[in-house]
Structures are given as structure tokens and as C-alpha cells.
Short mmCIF file of C-alpha atoms in Angstrom, two decimals:
data_model
loop_
_atom_site.label_atom_id
_atom_site.label_comp_id
_atom_site.label_asym_id
_atom_site.label_seq_id
_atom_site.Cartn_x
_atom_site.Cartn_y
_atom_site.Cartn_z
CA MET A 1 147.88 65.66 94.35
CA PRO A 2 145.37 66.01 97.25
CA ARG A 3 146.69 67.07 100.62
CA ARG A 4 146.70 64.25 103.15
CA HIS A 5 145.21 64.93 106.57
CA GLY A 6 145.88 61.46 107.92
CA PRO A 7 148.53 61.15 110.65
CA PRO A 8 150.76 58.09 111.02
CA ALA A 9 149.13 55.10 112.66
CA THR A 10 150.65 55.88 116.07
CA ALA A 11 148.86 59.26 116.08
CA ALA A 12 145.61 58.28 114.33
CA THR A 13 143.25 58.65 117.26
CA ALA A 14 139.46 58.70 117.06
CA GLY A 15 139.65 62.50 116.87
CA HIS A 16 141.87 62.32 113.80
CA VAL A 17 139.55 59.77 112.21
CA LEU A 18 136.64 62.16 112.73
CA ARG A 19 138.57 64.89 110.93
CA LEU A 20 139.10 62.57 107.96
CA ILE A 21 135.37 61.86 107.81
CA ARG A 22 134.40 65.54 108.21
CA THR A 23 136.73 66.67 105.42
CA GLY A 24 135.61 63.85 103.12
CA GLU A 25 139.12 62.44 102.80
CA ALA A 26 137.88 59.07 104.02
CA ALA A 27 134.32 57.79 103.90
CA THR A 28 134.67 54.06 104.61
CA ARG A 29 136.59 51.97 107.10
CA ALA A 30 138.84 50.69 104.32
CA GLU A 31 139.68 54.26 103.25
CA ILE A 32 140.46 55.21 106.85
CA ALA A 33 142.78 52.20 107.17
CA ARG A 34 144.53 53.15 103.93
CA VAL A 35 145.06 56.80 104.92
CA THR A 36 146.06 56.17 108.55
CA ARG A 37 147.70 52.71 108.15
CA LEU A 38 145.73 51.53 111.15
CA SER A 39 144.70 47.90 111.41
CA ARG A 40 141.10 46.99 110.63
CA PRO A 41 140.28 46.26 114.31
CA SER A 42 141.78 49.62 115.34
CA VAL A 43 139.71 51.44 112.72
CA ALA A 44 136.59 49.62 113.86
CA SER A 45 137.30 50.58 117.48
CA ARG A 46 137.77 54.26 116.69
CA VAL A 47 134.67 54.43 114.50
CA ALA A 48 132.64 52.77 117.26
CA GLU A 49 133.85 55.39 119.74
CA LEU A 50 132.75 58.19 117.41
CA MET A 51 129.38 56.55 116.89
CA ASP A 52 128.91 56.26 120.66
CA LEU A 53 129.52 60.02 120.90
CA GLY A 54 126.88 60.60 118.22
CA LEU A 55 129.38 62.26 115.88
CA VAL A 56 129.38 59.64 113.12
CA THR A 57 126.64 57.62 111.45
CA GLU A 58 126.75 54.89 108.82
CA GLY A 59 124.92 55.92 105.68
CA HIS A 60 124.32 54.38 102.27
CA HIS A 61 126.66 51.72 101.00
CA GLY A 62 129.54 52.77 98.80
CA PRO A 63 130.57 51.06 95.57
CA SER A 64 131.60 47.45 95.96
CA ARG A 65 134.83 45.96 94.60
CA GLY A 66 133.54 42.47 95.16
CA GLY A 67 131.89 41.09 98.26
CA ARG A 68 129.79 43.10 100.67
CA PRO A 69 129.53 46.84 99.79
CA PRO A 70 131.33 49.06 102.33
CA GLY A 71 129.17 51.24 104.57
CA ARG A 72 129.76 54.95 104.04
CA LEU A 73 130.58 56.85 107.20
CA GLU A 74 129.09 60.32 107.57
CA PHE A 75 129.65 63.14 110.02
CA ASN A 76 126.47 63.50 112.06
CA ALA A 77 125.68 67.22 112.00
CA ALA A 78 122.50 66.46 113.96
CA GLY A 79 124.49 64.89 116.78
CA GLY A 80 124.34 68.04 118.90
CA VAL A 81 123.89 71.79 118.69
CA VAL A 82 125.94 74.92 119.16
CA LEU A 83 124.59 78.09 120.78
CA SER A 84 125.78 81.26 119.06
CA ALA A 85 125.31 84.97 119.72
CA ALA A 86 126.42 88.19 118.05
CA LEU A 87 126.04 91.03 120.55
CA GLY A 88 126.14 94.58 119.23
CA ILE A 89 125.49 98.15 120.27
CA SER A 90 122.51 98.64 117.98
CA ARG A 91 121.50 95.02 117.32
CA SER A 92 122.08 91.64 118.90
CA GLN A 93 121.28 88.18 117.62
CA ALA A 94 121.14 84.68 119.03
CA ALA A 95 120.91 81.33 117.26
CA VAL A 96 120.98 77.58 117.62
CA CYS A 97 123.16 75.87 114.98
CA ASP A 98 123.85 72.25 114.12
CA LEU A 99 127.32 70.71 114.14
CA ALA A 100 127.89 71.78 110.55
CA GLY A 101 127.30 75.41 111.56
CA ARG A 102 123.90 75.67 109.86
CA VAL A 103 121.45 77.99 111.63
CA LEU A 104 118.44 76.03 112.89
CA ALA A 105 116.67 78.89 114.68
CA ARG A 106 117.53 82.54 115.31
CA THR A 107 116.20 85.77 116.72
CA GLU A 108 117.43 89.32 117.18
CA GLY A 109 116.64 92.53 119.00
CA SER A 110 118.17 92.96 122.44
CA PRO A 111 118.16 96.62 123.47
CA GLU A 112 119.36 95.55 126.90
CA VAL A 113 122.94 94.82 125.80
CA VAL A 114 124.11 98.40 126.42
CA GLN A 115 122.85 98.07 129.98
CA GLY A 116 125.50 95.50 130.81
CA PRO A 117 125.77 91.74 131.29
CA ASP A 118 123.49 91.66 134.33
CA THR A 119 120.61 92.54 132.01
CA ALA A 120 121.77 91.11 128.68
CA LEU A 121 122.87 87.65 129.80
CA PRO A 122 119.48 86.62 131.29
CA TRP A 123 117.88 87.69 127.98
CA LEU A 124 120.46 85.70 126.03
CA LEU A 125 120.15 82.55 128.13
CA GLY A 126 116.36 82.69 128.02
CA THR A 127 116.43 83.27 124.26
CA TRP A 128 118.63 80.23 123.69
CA GLU A 129 116.26 78.06 125.73
CA ARG A 130 113.29 79.31 123.69
CA LEU A 131 115.11 78.71 120.40
CA LEU A 132 116.04 75.19 121.50
CA GLN A 133 112.36 74.49 122.08
CA GLU A 134 111.47 75.96 118.68
CA CYS A 135 113.78 73.57 116.82
CA GLY A 136 112.93 70.58 119.00
CA ARG A 137 116.30 70.27 120.72
CA ALA A 138 117.11 69.91 124.42
CA PRO A 139 119.60 71.97 126.48
CA HIS A 140 121.75 68.88 127.17
CA GLU A 141 122.40 68.56 123.41
CA ALA A 142 124.49 71.76 123.44
CA ARG A 143 128.16 71.05 122.74
CA GLY A 144 129.47 74.59 123.02
CA VAL A 145 128.67 78.32 123.13
CA GLY A 146 130.20 81.06 120.97
CA ILE A 147 129.68 84.79 121.60
CA GLY A 148 130.87 87.82 119.65
CA LEU A 149 131.13 91.08 121.63
CA PRO A 150 132.12 94.60 120.50
CA GLY A 151 135.51 95.87 121.62
CA THR A 152 138.79 94.19 122.50
CA VAL A 153 138.29 90.71 123.96
CA ARG A 154 140.91 88.60 125.73
CA PHE A 155 140.03 85.36 123.97
CA ALA A 156 142.04 83.12 126.28
CA LEU A 157 140.39 84.66 129.35
CA GLY A 158 136.87 84.87 127.90
CA ARG A 159 136.19 88.47 128.83
CA ALA A 160 136.14 91.99 127.38
CA GLU A 161 139.20 94.11 128.02
CA GLU A 162 139.09 97.39 129.95
CA PRO A 163 137.96 99.93 128.90
CA PRO A 164 135.11 98.18 127.08
CA VAL A 165 132.98 99.51 124.24
CA LEU A 166 129.86 98.42 126.11
CA PRO A 167 129.55 99.84 129.65
CA GLY A 168 129.67 97.20 132.36
CA TRP A 169 131.20 94.42 130.26
CA GLY A 170 134.91 95.08 130.88
CA GLY A 171 136.63 92.51 133.07
CA VAL A 172 133.46 90.42 133.59
CA ASP A 173 134.06 86.67 133.35
CA ILE A 174 131.27 85.78 130.94
CA ALA A 175 132.08 82.09 130.44
CA PRO A 176 131.32 80.91 134.02
CA LEU A 177 128.03 82.81 134.03
CA VAL A 178 126.90 81.11 130.82
CA ALA A 179 128.26 77.71 131.88
CA GLU A 180 126.01 77.76 134.95
CA ARG A 181 123.05 77.28 132.57
CA PHE A 182 124.86 75.41 129.80
CA PRO A 183 127.85 73.45 131.22
CA VAL A 184 129.83 73.28 127.98
CA PRO A 185 132.86 75.16 126.56
CA VAL A 186 132.04 78.88 126.27
CA LEU A 187 134.16 80.96 123.86
CA LEU A 188 134.06 84.75 123.66
CA ASP A 189 135.72 86.89 120.99
CA ASN A 190 135.60 90.30 119.37
CA ASP A 191 132.50 90.68 117.17
CA VAL A 192 134.44 91.46 113.98
CA ASN A 193 136.75 88.48 114.50
CA VAL A 194 133.68 86.30 114.71
CA MET A 195 132.21 87.89 111.56
CA ALA A 196 135.47 87.23 109.73
CA LEU A 197 135.25 83.56 110.71
CA GLY A 198 131.65 83.45 109.51
CA ALA A 199 132.42 85.04 106.14
CA HIS A 200 135.46 82.82 105.63
CA THR A 201 133.62 79.62 106.56
CA ALA A 202 130.33 80.24 104.75
CA ASP A 203 131.16 82.50 101.80
CA TYR A 204 134.88 82.48 101.01
CA PRO A 205 136.28 79.15 102.28
CA GLY A 206 138.94 79.12 99.58
CA ALA A 207 140.36 82.52 100.56
CA ASP A 208 143.03 81.79 103.14
CA ASP A 209 143.94 85.49 103.40
CA LEU A 210 140.91 87.65 104.09
CA VAL A 211 140.10 90.89 105.91
CA PHE A 212 136.55 91.50 107.12
CA VAL A 213 135.81 95.19 107.73
CA LYS A 214 132.82 96.23 109.80
CA VAL A 215 131.75 99.81 109.10
CA SER A 216 128.85 100.67 111.36
CA THR A 217 128.58 102.60 114.62
CA GLY A 218 132.24 101.66 115.01
CA VAL A 219 134.90 100.53 112.56
CA GLY A 220 136.98 97.40 112.99
CA ALA A 221 138.56 94.52 111.11
CA GLY A 222 138.89 90.77 111.50
CA ILE A 223 141.95 89.18 109.88
CA ILE A 224 142.24 85.67 108.44
CA SER A 225 145.86 84.94 107.51
CA GLY A 226 146.98 81.57 106.18
CA GLY A 227 143.50 80.23 106.92
CA ALA A 228 143.67 81.13 110.63
CA LEU A 229 142.22 84.01 112.62
CA VAL A 230 144.79 86.57 113.81
CA ARG A 231 143.97 87.86 117.30
CA GLY A 232 147.29 89.33 118.42
CA THR A 233 148.96 89.00 121.80
CA LEU A 234 146.20 90.74 123.77
CA GLY A 235 143.30 90.43 121.32
CA ALA A 236 143.82 93.88 119.81
CA ALA A 237 144.60 92.83 116.22
CA GLY A 238 142.35 94.52 113.67
CA GLU A 239 141.63 97.70 115.63
CA ILE A 240 141.79 99.84 112.48
CA GLY A 241 139.08 102.13 113.82
CA HIS A 242 141.62 103.71 116.15
CA ILE A 243 144.30 104.46 113.57
CA PRO A 244 144.57 108.27 113.16
CA VAL A 245 143.75 109.68 109.73
CA PRO A 246 144.94 112.99 108.24
CA ASP A 247 142.68 116.05 108.06
CA GLY A 248 140.39 114.75 110.80
CA GLY A 249 139.75 118.24 112.15
CA GLY A 250 140.76 117.35 115.71
CA THR A 251 137.72 115.10 116.18
CA SER A 252 137.69 113.44 119.59
CA CYS A 253 137.37 109.66 119.74
CA ARG A 254 135.89 107.56 122.52
CA CYS A 255 139.32 105.93 122.97
CA GLY A 256 140.75 109.26 124.16
CA ASN A 257 142.72 110.12 121.01
CA THR A 258 141.75 112.45 118.19
CA ASP A 259 141.12 111.95 114.47
CA CYS A 260 140.73 108.18 114.69
CA LEU A 261 139.19 106.55 111.63
CA GLU A 262 136.10 105.59 113.63
CA ALA A 263 135.61 109.13 114.92
CA VAL A 264 135.82 110.51 111.38
CA ALA A 265 134.14 107.79 109.30
CA GLY A 266 131.98 105.86 111.79
CA GLY A 267 128.21 106.01 111.79
CA PRO A 268 127.69 108.76 114.40
CA ALA A 269 130.11 111.11 112.60
CA LEU A 270 128.30 110.60 109.30
CA LEU A 271 124.88 111.15 110.87
CA GLU A 272 126.11 114.37 112.45
CA ARG A 273 127.33 115.69 109.10
CA PHE A 274 124.08 114.60 107.47
CA HIS A 275 122.18 116.56 110.14
CA ARG A 276 124.35 119.65 109.63
CA ALA A 277 123.39 119.52 105.95
CA GLY A 278 119.75 119.78 106.97
CA ARG A 279 118.97 116.09 106.47
CA GLU A 280 117.80 113.39 108.86
CA ALA A 281 118.16 109.61 108.77
CA ALA A 282 116.85 106.82 110.97
CA GLY A 283 120.24 105.89 112.38
CA VAL A 284 123.15 104.32 110.52
CA GLN A 285 120.85 101.76 108.91
CA GLY A 286 118.62 104.54 107.64
CA LEU A 287 121.57 106.42 106.18
CA ALA A 288 122.77 103.26 104.42
CA ALA A 289 119.27 102.66 103.05
CA LEU A 290 119.15 106.20 101.62
CA ALA A 291 122.56 105.70 100.00
CA SER A 292 121.43 102.37 98.52
CA ASP A 293 118.39 104.13 97.07
CA GLY A 294 120.62 106.70 95.37
CA ASP A 295 120.09 109.72 97.64
CA ALA A 296 122.85 112.08 96.48
CA ASP A 297 123.74 113.45 99.92
CA ALA A 298 123.84 109.99 101.51
CA VAL A 299 125.84 108.53 98.62
CA ALA A 300 128.44 111.30 98.94
CA LEU A 301 128.82 110.74 102.68
CA VAL A 302 129.11 106.96 102.41
CA ARG A 303 131.59 107.17 99.53
CA GLU A 304 133.75 109.62 101.47
CA ALA A 305 133.64 107.26 104.46
CA GLY A 306 134.78 104.51 102.10
CA ARG A 307 137.76 106.63 101.03
CA ARG A 308 138.74 107.15 104.64
CA VAL A 309 138.47 103.44 105.38
CA GLY A 310 140.42 102.68 102.20
CA GLU A 311 143.26 105.00 103.24
CA VAL A 312 143.79 102.87 106.33
CA LEU A 313 143.16 99.56 104.56
CA ALA A 314 145.84 100.35 101.99
CA GLY A 315 148.47 99.86 104.68
CA ALA A 316 146.84 96.60 105.72
CA VAL A 317 146.85 95.42 102.10
CA ASN A 318 150.58 96.15 101.81
CA LEU A 319 151.25 94.41 105.13
CA LEU A 320 148.99 91.35 104.79
CA ASN A 321 148.42 90.97 101.02
CA PRO A 322 144.87 89.61 101.41
CA GLU A 323 142.97 87.98 98.56
CA VAL A 324 139.60 89.29 99.73
CA ILE A 325 138.32 92.31 101.66
CA VAL A 326 134.74 91.87 102.84
CA LEU A 327 132.77 95.03 103.65
CA GLY A 328 130.19 94.45 106.36
CA GLY A 329 128.32 96.32 109.07
CA HIS A 330 125.36 98.64 108.57
CA LEU A 331 127.19 100.85 106.07
CA GLY A 332 128.29 97.73 104.24
CA THR A 333 124.67 97.30 103.11
CA ALA A 334 125.25 100.42 100.97
CA PHE A 335 127.94 98.41 99.24
CA ASP A 336 128.27 100.24 95.91
CA PRO A 337 129.12 103.73 97.22
CA LEU A 338 131.13 102.38 100.16
CA ALA A 339 133.14 100.00 97.98
CA ALA A 340 133.72 102.71 95.38
CA GLY A 341 135.41 104.87 98.00
CA VAL A 342 137.41 101.97 99.44
CA ARG A 343 138.62 100.86 96.01
CA GLU A 344 139.58 104.41 95.05
CA ALA A 345 141.91 104.75 98.04
CA VAL A 346 143.24 101.19 98.23
CA PHE A 347 144.16 100.86 94.57
CA ARG A 348 145.73 104.32 94.59
CA ARG A 349 147.79 103.86 97.76
CA ALA A 350 148.65 100.14 97.96
CA THR A 351 151.29 98.54 95.76
CA ALA A 352 150.40 97.10 92.38
CA LEU A 353 151.58 93.63 93.41
CA ALA A 354 149.54 93.57 96.64
CA THR A 355 146.36 94.57 94.76
CA ARG A 356 146.87 92.44 91.63
CA GLN A 357 144.44 89.74 92.73
CA LEU A 358 142.60 91.68 95.44
CA ARG A 359 138.81 91.47 95.50
CA ILE A 360 136.64 93.88 97.50
CA VAL A 361 133.32 92.13 98.04
CA PRO A 362 130.06 92.43 100.00
CA ASN A 363 129.17 90.49 103.12
CA HIS A 364 126.96 87.84 101.56
CA SER A 365 126.02 86.39 104.95
CA GLY A 366 124.57 89.70 106.11
CA GLY A 367 123.49 89.63 109.73
CA ALA A 368 124.15 85.88 109.93
CA ALA A 369 127.94 86.32 109.60
CA GLY A 370 128.42 86.74 113.34
CA LEU A 371 126.16 83.79 114.16
CA ARG A 372 127.91 81.49 111.70
CA GLY A 373 131.27 82.70 112.94
CA GLY A 374 130.33 82.04 116.56
CA ALA A 375 129.36 78.51 115.61
CA ALA A 376 132.56 78.01 113.58
CA MET A 377 134.67 79.24 116.50
CA VAL A 378 133.08 76.65 118.79
CA LEU A 379 133.18 73.81 116.29
CA ASP A 380 136.88 74.39 115.61
CA HIS A 381 137.39 73.88 119.34
CA VAL A 382 135.01 71.07 120.33
CA LEU A 383 135.64 68.97 117.20
CA ALA A 384 139.43 69.31 117.34
CA PRO A 385 141.04 65.84 117.68
CA GLU A 386 142.29 66.43 121.21
CA GLU A 387 138.86 67.59 122.42
CA VAL A 388 137.10 64.64 120.80
CA ASN A 389 139.60 62.26 122.39
CA ALA A 390 139.07 63.91 125.77
CA ALA A 391 135.30 63.48 125.43
CA ILE A 392 135.76 59.79 124.62
CA ALA A 393 138.06 59.33 127.62
CA GLU A 394 135.54 61.07 129.88
CA ARG A 395 132.73 58.89 128.57
CA GLU A 396 134.78 55.73 129.18
CA ALA A 397 135.67 56.87 132.70
CA GLU A 398 131.99 57.50 133.49
CA ALA A 399 131.08 54.06 132.13
CA ALA A 400 133.79 52.44 134.26
CA GLN A 401 132.58 54.30 137.33
CA ASP A 402 128.99 53.27 136.68
CA GLY A 403 130.17 49.66 136.27
CA ALA A 404 132.11 49.76 139.51
CA GLU A 405 129.15 51.20 141.40
CA ALA A 406 126.83 48.57 139.92
CA GLY A 407 129.29 45.83 140.93
CA THR A 408 129.48 47.20 144.47
CA ALA A 409 125.68 47.33 144.74
CA ALA A 410 125.39 43.76 143.45
CA GLY A 411 127.96 42.55 145.98
CA ARG A 412 126.05 44.15 148.82
CA GLY A 413 122.86 42.51 147.60
#
């Protein structure tokens, strides 16, 4: 029996009606009335409000049961845009997406991010404006902004925590700076959290329990549990890169501790060992490319890194019992050797029950995972029933104000 999303009539606001249309549970006014038990005039009123906001359109007629065929209501993904960005230490990306989260235009390559927000944000804002022009959209069509940033992020506050991964970003209120150019909701989260949202939304929507692992310059995880992102009290959930591992050789970590997973199995540590073996690679991406091509030294390093990551993930598997582990980041592109190491450790150390249905899979979205996740994060917020209802109320208040001002002007005339 399908799950019903429709609330009782007393709670079936325009925002709830939009959710029914977006999920496909109701596609005509008659279906909305049946699910919500609203009267036909009430349904008509709510649909009209959504059409005025540009969120719903009336498409082709549905099948008729006698009389005039009912008009099919459709969510209008073209009724606005979302600005998304995935900022990283070695690569950053920006995109314009529609209201279904599809990427309309994107770019990448911002070496200025490590220089702090004073340099990176002007690049980002200018890039969004250029991308809007490329896809024929205007700045006022933006409905929200979503940004993924390395390190621990206080989601509720919209800023990176101290000490930050990127110098100069800690404690900076990013949202107001962005909202000066684009006066819409601005959401900021940890980059791996955003990637987890992107992978869950685009590639594994049926997996309500998922862990996205980024293995690149740093190592971190984003956790989807019960279909929802787990951030933790202070935004520190998923910091697996700073869990100590055995036999780390006393390796110092940037967090101040020693033998953290990131310090032992992160990109810089692997490149250093590759160099000590008399080999060179063009960064973490270059090392992953060599491993993908079957270079024996690179394969051995990446597989050993996978074992180290798997040793830590085994505890997460026992604790969270995920259905899917997605391996992403630069080293994730060398999926076969990395996954071989992860599987070796996870299936050896985690319980048989927790791993019975576990799948360890590649990041099919590649570099777009963070962009799609940023869009999904914003859409979950701006298209939530309460936010849609607030937008309708604001629109009605503006219309009333305009009417009052016009009446006053007419009286004076």
C-alpha cells in the first residue's frame, strides 16, 4: 500500500499540496481533494497560489471518467534556479541548477579558495552571474544558495568552525556576504555532507542509510540515516579522518593529534611515500590515475589506504548499519584498488549481520556530487511546506500594500 503524504484537511496548506504534486502522489485537482479531503474551492485556491509563485503549471489533460478531462498539474522545475558551489582545497566548482536539482551550467577551477573568503567569494559571486547569463536566467530568479566547504561547519550559523581547514574561513559569516548580491536563503555545510546529499538524491535515492566517504587530500564522511543527513550537535558528525589508527608511526596530523586516519591514508601521506619510493605523481589526482592504469606501486599504495579507511569504516558499519558506502574524492576515482582495500577490512572486522546487504560502490556523480547536493540542500529548505506558505503570505502582503498605496494615490488625485 503506498505511503500517504497528504495531511488532514485542516493542515493541507498550499505548501503541502506542492509536496503532493512534486512526489507524484497527486496530479489533478480531484486527486488532491481525495488525498487531503479539502473542498474543491479550497483545492482551487491553493493551486492558484502555487501557480502565482511559478511553482506549478497545468500540463496535458489526464484520462477522463466522463465530462471534461482533468488538467494534470506539474511541478515547474523551470520556475526558478538554485545557485550551488562545492569549494575544495584543490578544486572548486560552481553551478546554476533548476528547481529539480538538474545542473544547467557549471564551471570549476578556483585556486583562490585557499586564500580566504575575501578572494574566493568575489570569484564565486562573479562566476554565478556569468553562469546565469550563459543559461539565459536572471539573478532575481534565484531561490536559494547552497555551498559546501571543507572542514567542520556550523550549519545553523552558516559558517566554518574554528580552527578551519581553509585559512581565513573560520568564524566568517558567509551567508550575509552572499545575500548582499543574491538576497535569498544561503545555506552552508561541510563539503562531504553535501556530497552525501548529492549521491543520495541523484544516484541512490532508495538507500535511506548511506555513508559517503571522501578520500582525497583529506578524509571525511557524510552520513545519511533514515533518509536524513546526520550533522551532529556541532556539525562534527562524520569526521572519520581524525580517528586514530594503529601502527601510524607517530605521524602528526593538522588537527594536533598523531596517527589520525587522514594523516596516514590521506593524499599528502601517500604522495610522500610514493616519492620516497623514487616515484613522482602529479598530485593526488595523478596518483589515482596511475593506480587506475594499473601502475603496481600506485595500486599498492591506494589499496593500503583503502585498508586503513576500511578499518575505521568497520566501526561505522557496526554502529550505523548502512546499506551503501559510496567512495568518492580524488582517490575514489581509482575505485577498484581503493574498494578492494576497504572491502578487505570492513568485511573482516564488521559483523556478519551488519555487512549482509552492504554495498560498497563508486561515486557515479563524480565531481557533480557536491553541486547536486548543494542544490538538494537548498531545495529541501525553500520547497518545504512552511517556506512555501511563508512565500505566499509575503506575496499577498506585498499585493495588499501595493493596493493600499494605489488607493491612497487615487484618493489624492
